[in-house]
mmCIF file of C-alpha atoms in Angstrom:
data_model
loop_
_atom_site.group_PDB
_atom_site.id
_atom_site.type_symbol
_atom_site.label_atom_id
_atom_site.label_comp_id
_atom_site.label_asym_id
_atom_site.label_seq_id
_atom_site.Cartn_x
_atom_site.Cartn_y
_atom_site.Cartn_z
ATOM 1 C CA UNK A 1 0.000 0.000 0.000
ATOM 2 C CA UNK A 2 2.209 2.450 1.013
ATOM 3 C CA UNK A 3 4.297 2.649 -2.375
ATOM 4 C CA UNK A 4 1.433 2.261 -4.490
ATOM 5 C CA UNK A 5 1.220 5.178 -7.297
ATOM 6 C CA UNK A 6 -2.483 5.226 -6.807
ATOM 7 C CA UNK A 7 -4.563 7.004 -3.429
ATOM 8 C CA UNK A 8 -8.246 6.122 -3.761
ATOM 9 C CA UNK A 9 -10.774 8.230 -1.864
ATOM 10 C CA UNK A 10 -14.660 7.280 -2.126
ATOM 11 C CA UNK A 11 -17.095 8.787 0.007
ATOM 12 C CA UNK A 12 -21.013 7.966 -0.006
ATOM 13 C CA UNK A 13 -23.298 11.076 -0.081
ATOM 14 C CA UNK A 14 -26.745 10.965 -1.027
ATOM 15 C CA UNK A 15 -26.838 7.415 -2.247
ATOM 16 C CA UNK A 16 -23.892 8.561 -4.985
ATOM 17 C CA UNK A 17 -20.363 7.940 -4.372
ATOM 18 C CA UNK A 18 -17.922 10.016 -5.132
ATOM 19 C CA UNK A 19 -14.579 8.734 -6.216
ATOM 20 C CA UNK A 20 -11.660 11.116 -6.192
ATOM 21 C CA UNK A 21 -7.981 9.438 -7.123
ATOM 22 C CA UNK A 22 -4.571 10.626 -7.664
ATOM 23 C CA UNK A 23 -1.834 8.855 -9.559
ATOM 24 C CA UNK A 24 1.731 9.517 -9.191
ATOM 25 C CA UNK A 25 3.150 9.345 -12.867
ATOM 26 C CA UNK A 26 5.359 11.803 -14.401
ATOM 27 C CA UNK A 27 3.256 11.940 -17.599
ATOM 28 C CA UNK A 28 6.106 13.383 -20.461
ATOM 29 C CA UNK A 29 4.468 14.262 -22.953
ATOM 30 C CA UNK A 30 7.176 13.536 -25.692
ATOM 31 C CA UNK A 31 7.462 16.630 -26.886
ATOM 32 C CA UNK A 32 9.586 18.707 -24.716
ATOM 33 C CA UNK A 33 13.021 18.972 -24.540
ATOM 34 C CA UNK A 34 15.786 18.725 -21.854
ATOM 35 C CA UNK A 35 17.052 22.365 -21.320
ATOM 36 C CA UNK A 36 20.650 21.324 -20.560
ATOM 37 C CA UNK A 37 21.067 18.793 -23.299
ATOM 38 C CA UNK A 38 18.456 20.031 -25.679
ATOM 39 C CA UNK A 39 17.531 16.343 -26.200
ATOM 40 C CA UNK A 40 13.750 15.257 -26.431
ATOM 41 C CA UNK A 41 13.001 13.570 -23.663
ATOM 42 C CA UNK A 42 11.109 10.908 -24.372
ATOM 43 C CA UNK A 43 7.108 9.807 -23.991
ATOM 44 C CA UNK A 44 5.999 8.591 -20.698
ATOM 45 C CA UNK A 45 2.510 8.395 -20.073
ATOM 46 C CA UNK A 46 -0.648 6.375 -18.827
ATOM 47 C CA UNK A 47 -2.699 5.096 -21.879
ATOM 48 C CA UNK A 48 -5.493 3.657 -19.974
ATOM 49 C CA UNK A 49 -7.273 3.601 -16.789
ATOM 50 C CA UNK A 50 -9.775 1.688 -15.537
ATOM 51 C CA UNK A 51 -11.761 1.289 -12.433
ATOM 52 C CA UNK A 52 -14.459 -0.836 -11.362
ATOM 53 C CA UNK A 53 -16.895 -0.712 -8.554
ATOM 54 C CA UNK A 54 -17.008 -4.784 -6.736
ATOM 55 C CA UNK A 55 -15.014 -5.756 -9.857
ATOM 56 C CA UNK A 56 -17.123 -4.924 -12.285
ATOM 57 C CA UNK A 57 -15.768 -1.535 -14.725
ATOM 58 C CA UNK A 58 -17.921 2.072 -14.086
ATOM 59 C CA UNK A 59 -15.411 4.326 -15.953
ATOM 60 C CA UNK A 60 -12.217 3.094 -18.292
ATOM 61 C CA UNK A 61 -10.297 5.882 -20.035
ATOM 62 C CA UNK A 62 -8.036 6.557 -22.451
ATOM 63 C CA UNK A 63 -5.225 8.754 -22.170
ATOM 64 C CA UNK A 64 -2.901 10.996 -24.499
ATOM 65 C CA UNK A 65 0.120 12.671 -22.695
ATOM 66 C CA UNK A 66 -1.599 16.290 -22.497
ATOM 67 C CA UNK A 67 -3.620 15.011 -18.750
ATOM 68 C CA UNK A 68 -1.283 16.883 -16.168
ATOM 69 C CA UNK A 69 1.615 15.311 -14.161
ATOM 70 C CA UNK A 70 0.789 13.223 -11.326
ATOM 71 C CA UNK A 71 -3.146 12.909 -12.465
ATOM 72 C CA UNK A 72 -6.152 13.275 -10.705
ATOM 73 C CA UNK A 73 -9.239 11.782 -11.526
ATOM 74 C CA UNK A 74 -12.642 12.122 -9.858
ATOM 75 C CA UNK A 75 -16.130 9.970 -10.846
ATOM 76 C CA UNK A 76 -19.380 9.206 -9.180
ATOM 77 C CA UNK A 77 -21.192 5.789 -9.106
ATOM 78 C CA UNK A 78 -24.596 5.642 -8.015
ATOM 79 C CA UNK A 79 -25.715 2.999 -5.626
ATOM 80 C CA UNK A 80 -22.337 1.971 -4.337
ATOM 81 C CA UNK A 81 -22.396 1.347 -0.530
ATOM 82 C CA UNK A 82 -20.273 1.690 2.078
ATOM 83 C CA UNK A 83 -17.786 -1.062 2.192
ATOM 84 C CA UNK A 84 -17.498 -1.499 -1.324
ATOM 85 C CA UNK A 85 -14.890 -1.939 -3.339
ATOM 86 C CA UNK A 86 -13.526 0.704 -5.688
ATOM 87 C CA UNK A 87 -10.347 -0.172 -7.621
ATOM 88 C CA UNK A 88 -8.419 1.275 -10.297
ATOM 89 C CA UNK A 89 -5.367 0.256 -12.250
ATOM 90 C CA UNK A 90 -3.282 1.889 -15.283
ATOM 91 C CA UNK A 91 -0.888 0.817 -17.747
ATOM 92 C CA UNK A 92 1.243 3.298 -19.248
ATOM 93 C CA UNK A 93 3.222 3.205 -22.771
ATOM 94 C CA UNK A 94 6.547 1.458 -21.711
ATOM 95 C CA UNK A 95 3.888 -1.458 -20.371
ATOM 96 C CA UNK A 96 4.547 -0.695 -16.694
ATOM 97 C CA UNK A 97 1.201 -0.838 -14.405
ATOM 98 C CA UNK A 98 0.251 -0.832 -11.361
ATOM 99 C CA UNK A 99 -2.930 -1.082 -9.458
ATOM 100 C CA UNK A 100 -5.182 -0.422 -5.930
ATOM 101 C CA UNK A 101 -8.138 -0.699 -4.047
ATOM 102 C CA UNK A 102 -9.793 1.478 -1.695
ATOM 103 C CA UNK A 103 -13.316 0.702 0.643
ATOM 104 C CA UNK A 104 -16.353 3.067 0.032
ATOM 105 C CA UNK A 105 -17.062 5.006 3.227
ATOM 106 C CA UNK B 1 14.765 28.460 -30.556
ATOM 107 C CA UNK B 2 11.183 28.060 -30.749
ATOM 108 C CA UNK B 3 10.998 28.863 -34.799
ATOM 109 C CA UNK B 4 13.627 26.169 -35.641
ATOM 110 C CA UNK B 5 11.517 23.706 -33.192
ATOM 111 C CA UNK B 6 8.499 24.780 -35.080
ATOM 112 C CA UNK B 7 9.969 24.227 -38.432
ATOM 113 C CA UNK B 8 11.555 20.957 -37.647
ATOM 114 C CA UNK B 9 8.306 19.862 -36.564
ATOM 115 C CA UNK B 10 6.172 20.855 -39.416
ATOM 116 C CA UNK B 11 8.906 19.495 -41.390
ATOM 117 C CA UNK B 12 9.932 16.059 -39.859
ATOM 118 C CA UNK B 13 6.858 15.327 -38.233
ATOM 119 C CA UNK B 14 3.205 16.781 -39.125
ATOM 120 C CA UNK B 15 3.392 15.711 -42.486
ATOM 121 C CA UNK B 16 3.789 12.285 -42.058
ATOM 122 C CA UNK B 17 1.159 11.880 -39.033
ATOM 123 C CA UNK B 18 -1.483 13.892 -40.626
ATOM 124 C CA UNK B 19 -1.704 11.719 -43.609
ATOM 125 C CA UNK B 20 -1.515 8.678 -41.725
ATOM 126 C CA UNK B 21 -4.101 9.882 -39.306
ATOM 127 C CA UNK B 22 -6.390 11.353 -42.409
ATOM 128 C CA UNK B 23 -5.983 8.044 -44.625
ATOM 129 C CA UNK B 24 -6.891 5.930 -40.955
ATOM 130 C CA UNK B 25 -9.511 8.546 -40.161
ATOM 131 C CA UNK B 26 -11.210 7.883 -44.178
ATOM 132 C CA UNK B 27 -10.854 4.184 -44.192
ATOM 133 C CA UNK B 28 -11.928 3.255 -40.744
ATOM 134 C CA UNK B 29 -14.084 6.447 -39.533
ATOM 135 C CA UNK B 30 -15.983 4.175 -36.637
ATOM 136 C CA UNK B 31 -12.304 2.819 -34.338
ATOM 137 C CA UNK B 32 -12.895 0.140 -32.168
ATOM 138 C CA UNK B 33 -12.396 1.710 -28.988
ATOM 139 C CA UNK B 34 -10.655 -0.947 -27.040
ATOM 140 C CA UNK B 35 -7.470 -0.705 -28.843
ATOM 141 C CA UNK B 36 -5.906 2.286 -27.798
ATOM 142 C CA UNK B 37 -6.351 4.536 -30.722
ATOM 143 C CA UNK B 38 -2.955 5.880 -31.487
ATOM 144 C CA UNK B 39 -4.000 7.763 -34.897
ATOM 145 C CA UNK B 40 -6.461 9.894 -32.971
ATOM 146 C CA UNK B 41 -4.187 10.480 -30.200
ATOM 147 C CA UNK B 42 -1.364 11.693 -32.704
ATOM 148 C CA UNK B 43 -3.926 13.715 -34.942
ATOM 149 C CA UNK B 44 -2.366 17.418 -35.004
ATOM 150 C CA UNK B 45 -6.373 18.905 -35.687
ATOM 151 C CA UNK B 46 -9.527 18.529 -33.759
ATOM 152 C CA UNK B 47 -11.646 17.160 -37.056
ATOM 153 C CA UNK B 48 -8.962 14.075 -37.248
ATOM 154 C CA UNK B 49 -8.875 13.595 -33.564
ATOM 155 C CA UNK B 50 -12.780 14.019 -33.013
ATOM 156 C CA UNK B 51 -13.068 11.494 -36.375
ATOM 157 C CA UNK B 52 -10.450 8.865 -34.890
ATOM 158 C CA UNK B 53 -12.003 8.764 -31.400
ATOM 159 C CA UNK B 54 -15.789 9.315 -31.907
ATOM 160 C CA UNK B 55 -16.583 8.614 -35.317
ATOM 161 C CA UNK B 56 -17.730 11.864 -36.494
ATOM 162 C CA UNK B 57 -15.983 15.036 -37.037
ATOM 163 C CA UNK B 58 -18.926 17.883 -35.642
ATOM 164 C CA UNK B 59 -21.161 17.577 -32.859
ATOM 165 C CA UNK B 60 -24.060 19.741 -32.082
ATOM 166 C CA UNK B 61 -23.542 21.955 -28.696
ATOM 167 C CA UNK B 62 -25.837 20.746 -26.074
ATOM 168 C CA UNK B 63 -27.195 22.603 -22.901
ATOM 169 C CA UNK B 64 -26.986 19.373 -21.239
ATOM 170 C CA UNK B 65 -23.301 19.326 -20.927
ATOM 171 C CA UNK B 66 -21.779 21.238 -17.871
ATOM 172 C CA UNK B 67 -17.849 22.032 -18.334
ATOM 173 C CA UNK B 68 -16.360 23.670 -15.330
ATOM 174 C CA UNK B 69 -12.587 25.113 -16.367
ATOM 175 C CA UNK B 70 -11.190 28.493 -15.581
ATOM 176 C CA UNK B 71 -11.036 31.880 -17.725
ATOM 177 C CA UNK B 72 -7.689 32.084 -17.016
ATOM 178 C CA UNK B 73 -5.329 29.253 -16.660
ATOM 179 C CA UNK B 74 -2.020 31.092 -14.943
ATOM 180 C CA UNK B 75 -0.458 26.986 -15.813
ATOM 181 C CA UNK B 76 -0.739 25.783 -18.782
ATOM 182 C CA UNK B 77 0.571 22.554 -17.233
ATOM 183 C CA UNK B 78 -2.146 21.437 -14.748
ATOM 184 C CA UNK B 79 -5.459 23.070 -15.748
ATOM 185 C CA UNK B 80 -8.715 21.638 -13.807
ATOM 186 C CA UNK B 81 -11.592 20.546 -15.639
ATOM 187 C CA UNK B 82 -14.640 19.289 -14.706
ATOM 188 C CA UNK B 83 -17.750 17.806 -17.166
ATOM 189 C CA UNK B 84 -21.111 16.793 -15.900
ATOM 190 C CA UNK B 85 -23.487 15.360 -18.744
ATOM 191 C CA UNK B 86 -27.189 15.814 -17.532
ATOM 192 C CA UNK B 87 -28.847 13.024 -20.031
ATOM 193 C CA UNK B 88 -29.809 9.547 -19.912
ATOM 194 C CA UNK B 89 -27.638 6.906 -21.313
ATOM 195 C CA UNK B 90 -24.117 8.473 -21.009
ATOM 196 C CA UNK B 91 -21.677 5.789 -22.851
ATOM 197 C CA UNK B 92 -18.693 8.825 -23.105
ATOM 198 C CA UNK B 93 -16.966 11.914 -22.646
ATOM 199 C CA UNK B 94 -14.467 13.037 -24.331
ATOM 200 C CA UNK B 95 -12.204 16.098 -23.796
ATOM 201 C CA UNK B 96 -10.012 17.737 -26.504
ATOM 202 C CA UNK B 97 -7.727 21.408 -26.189
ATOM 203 C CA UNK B 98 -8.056 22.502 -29.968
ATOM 204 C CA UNK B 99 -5.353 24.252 -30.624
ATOM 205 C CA UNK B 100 -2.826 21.709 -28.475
ATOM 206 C CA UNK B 101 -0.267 20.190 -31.066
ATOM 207 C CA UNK B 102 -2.123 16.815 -30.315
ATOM 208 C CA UNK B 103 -5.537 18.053 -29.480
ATOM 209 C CA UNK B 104 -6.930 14.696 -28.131
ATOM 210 C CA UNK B 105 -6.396 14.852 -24.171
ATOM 211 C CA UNK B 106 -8.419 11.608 -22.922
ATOM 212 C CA UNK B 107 -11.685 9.990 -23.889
ATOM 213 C CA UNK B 108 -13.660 8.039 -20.760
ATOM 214 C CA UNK B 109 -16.253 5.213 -21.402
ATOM 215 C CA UNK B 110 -18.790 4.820 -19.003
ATOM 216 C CA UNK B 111 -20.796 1.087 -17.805
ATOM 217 C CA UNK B 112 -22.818 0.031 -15.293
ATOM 218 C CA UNK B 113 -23.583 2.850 -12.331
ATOM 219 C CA UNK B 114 -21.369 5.179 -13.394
ATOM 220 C CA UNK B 115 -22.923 8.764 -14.071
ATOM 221 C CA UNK B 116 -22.119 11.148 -16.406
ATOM 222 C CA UNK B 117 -19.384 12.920 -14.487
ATOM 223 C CA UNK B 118 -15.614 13.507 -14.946
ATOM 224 C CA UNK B 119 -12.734 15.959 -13.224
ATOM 225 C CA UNK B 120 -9.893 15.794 -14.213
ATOM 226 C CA UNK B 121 -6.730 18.187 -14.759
ATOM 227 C CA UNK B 122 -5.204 18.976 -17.817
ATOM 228 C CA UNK B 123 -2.287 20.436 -20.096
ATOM 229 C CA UNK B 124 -3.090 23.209 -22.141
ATOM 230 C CA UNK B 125 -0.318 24.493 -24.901
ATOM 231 C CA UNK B 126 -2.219 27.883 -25.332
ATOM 232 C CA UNK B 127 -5.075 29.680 -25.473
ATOM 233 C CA UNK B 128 -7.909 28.009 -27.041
ATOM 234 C CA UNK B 129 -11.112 26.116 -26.485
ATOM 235 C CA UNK B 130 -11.664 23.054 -24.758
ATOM 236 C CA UNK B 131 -14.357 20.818 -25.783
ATOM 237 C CA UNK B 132 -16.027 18.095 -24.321
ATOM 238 C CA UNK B 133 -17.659 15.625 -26.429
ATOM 239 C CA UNK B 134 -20.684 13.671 -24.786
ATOM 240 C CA UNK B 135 -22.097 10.707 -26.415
ATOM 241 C CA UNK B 136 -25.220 9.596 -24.806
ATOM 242 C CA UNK B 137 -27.780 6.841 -25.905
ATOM 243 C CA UNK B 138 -25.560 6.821 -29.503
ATOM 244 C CA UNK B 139 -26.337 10.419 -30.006
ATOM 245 C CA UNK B 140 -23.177 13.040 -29.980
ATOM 246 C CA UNK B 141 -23.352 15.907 -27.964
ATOM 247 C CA UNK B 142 -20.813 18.632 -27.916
ATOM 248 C CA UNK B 143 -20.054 21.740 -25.282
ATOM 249 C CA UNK B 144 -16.866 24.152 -25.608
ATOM 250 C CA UNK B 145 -15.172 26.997 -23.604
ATOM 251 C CA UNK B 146 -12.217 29.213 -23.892
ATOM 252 C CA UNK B 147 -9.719 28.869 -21.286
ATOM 253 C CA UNK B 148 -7.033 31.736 -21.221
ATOM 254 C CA UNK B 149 -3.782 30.057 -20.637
ATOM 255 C CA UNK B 150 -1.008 32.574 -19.325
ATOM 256 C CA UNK B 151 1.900 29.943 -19.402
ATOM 257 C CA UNK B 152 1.184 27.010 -22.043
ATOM 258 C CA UNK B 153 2.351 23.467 -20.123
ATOM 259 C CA UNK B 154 3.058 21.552 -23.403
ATOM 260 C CA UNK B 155 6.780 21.168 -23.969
ATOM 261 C CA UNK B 156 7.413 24.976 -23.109
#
């Protein structure tokens, strides 16, 4: 848990839950360059992301290199209760991955 | 700096993509979205992109569509958006930055009890619209605002 690149929070409120989650990624673009070396330095970023609510998938996206460093996502799912399960996982463009859970409060 | 960066770009680079994208984008307008689509993601223009990702190129505005972002974006780099599609049906948003060099940011599918909601934050080259493309119940929706960007987060 605590090197994961992911933090879930989901909170219950009014029968929707709100999901808010950060990601620690240095999304690089691939298009700017090193100011010392004036080399391009190269793309790193998270392609896709999905989450699912008790294993089955609410929201999946799809990502270019323009959503800011270390992203943050946020999502609702109705009728989720407290002690569910919300996880999400990523994969990024060199293939690396990683994934978490967090419990509905 | 910038102008030989420009030029080597328009030179080495746009060329090539755009026809690959626009030849992709003619023979296959309708992607299969579970492949990450890497022609709309490189598309340098909104019309490729919106064509590679959603299947058309225009999309009426709707009143439906709420998108929270700021007038004035001081960082280009990290720019908070937020979308909330009032209609039934919501299968996806999408969220471009038209005049980005790749104006595709991210496209979210939605299943199951997920509403029609998305925050998220952003890179924004420049100054230009951001548009959020909903499609809901097969129908595409479409809502845009400008967002002033003081100092553009896109490779500087």
């Amino acid at each position: 848990m605590a090197n994961s690149s992911i933090k879930i929070r989901a909170k219950v409120k009014g029968g929707v839950c709100e999901v808010k989650a950060l990601i620690n990624h240095p999304m690089e673009t691939g298009l700017r360059k090193d100011k010392k070396t004036g080399k391009v330095i190269p793309a790193h970023y998270i392609q896709e992301v999905t989450c699912q609510h008790n294993g089955k998938d609410v929201v999946t996206g799809m990502w270019g290199g323009a959503i800011s460093t270390n992203p943050y996502l946020s999502f609702m799912v109705d009728g989720a209760k407290k002690g569910d399960t919300i996880s999400l996982s990523w994969v990024d463009n060199t293939g690396a991955k990683d994934s978490d859970e967090g419990e509905v409060k | 700096m910038n102008m030989k960066r420009r030029v080597f770009l328009k030179g080495s680079l746009a060329s090539g993509m755009v026809a690959v994208a626009v030849g992709a984008g003619l023979i296959t307008p309708r992607q299969v979205l579970a492949a990450w689509p890497k022609e709309a993601f490189e598309a340098k223009n909104v019309n490729d992109a919106m064509k590679g990702i959603v299947g058309a190129e225009l999309a009426p505005a709707s009143d439906a569509i709420k998108l929270d972002a700021p007038d004035i974006a001081e960082n280009g780099a990290v720019v908070p958006i937020k979308i909330t599609a009032e209609m039934a049906n919501v299968e996806s948003i999408t969220i471009f930055a038209e005049k980005n060099q790749t104006p595709l940011i991210a496209s979210f599918n939605f299943s199951g009890n997920a509403q029609g909601y998305i925050s998220t934050r952003i890179k924004m080259g420049q100054t230009s619209n951001v548009i959020a493309v909903v499609k809901a119940g097969g129908q595409l929706h479409s809502a845009r605002k400008e967002v002033k960007v003081t100092i553009g987060g896109c490779g500087g």
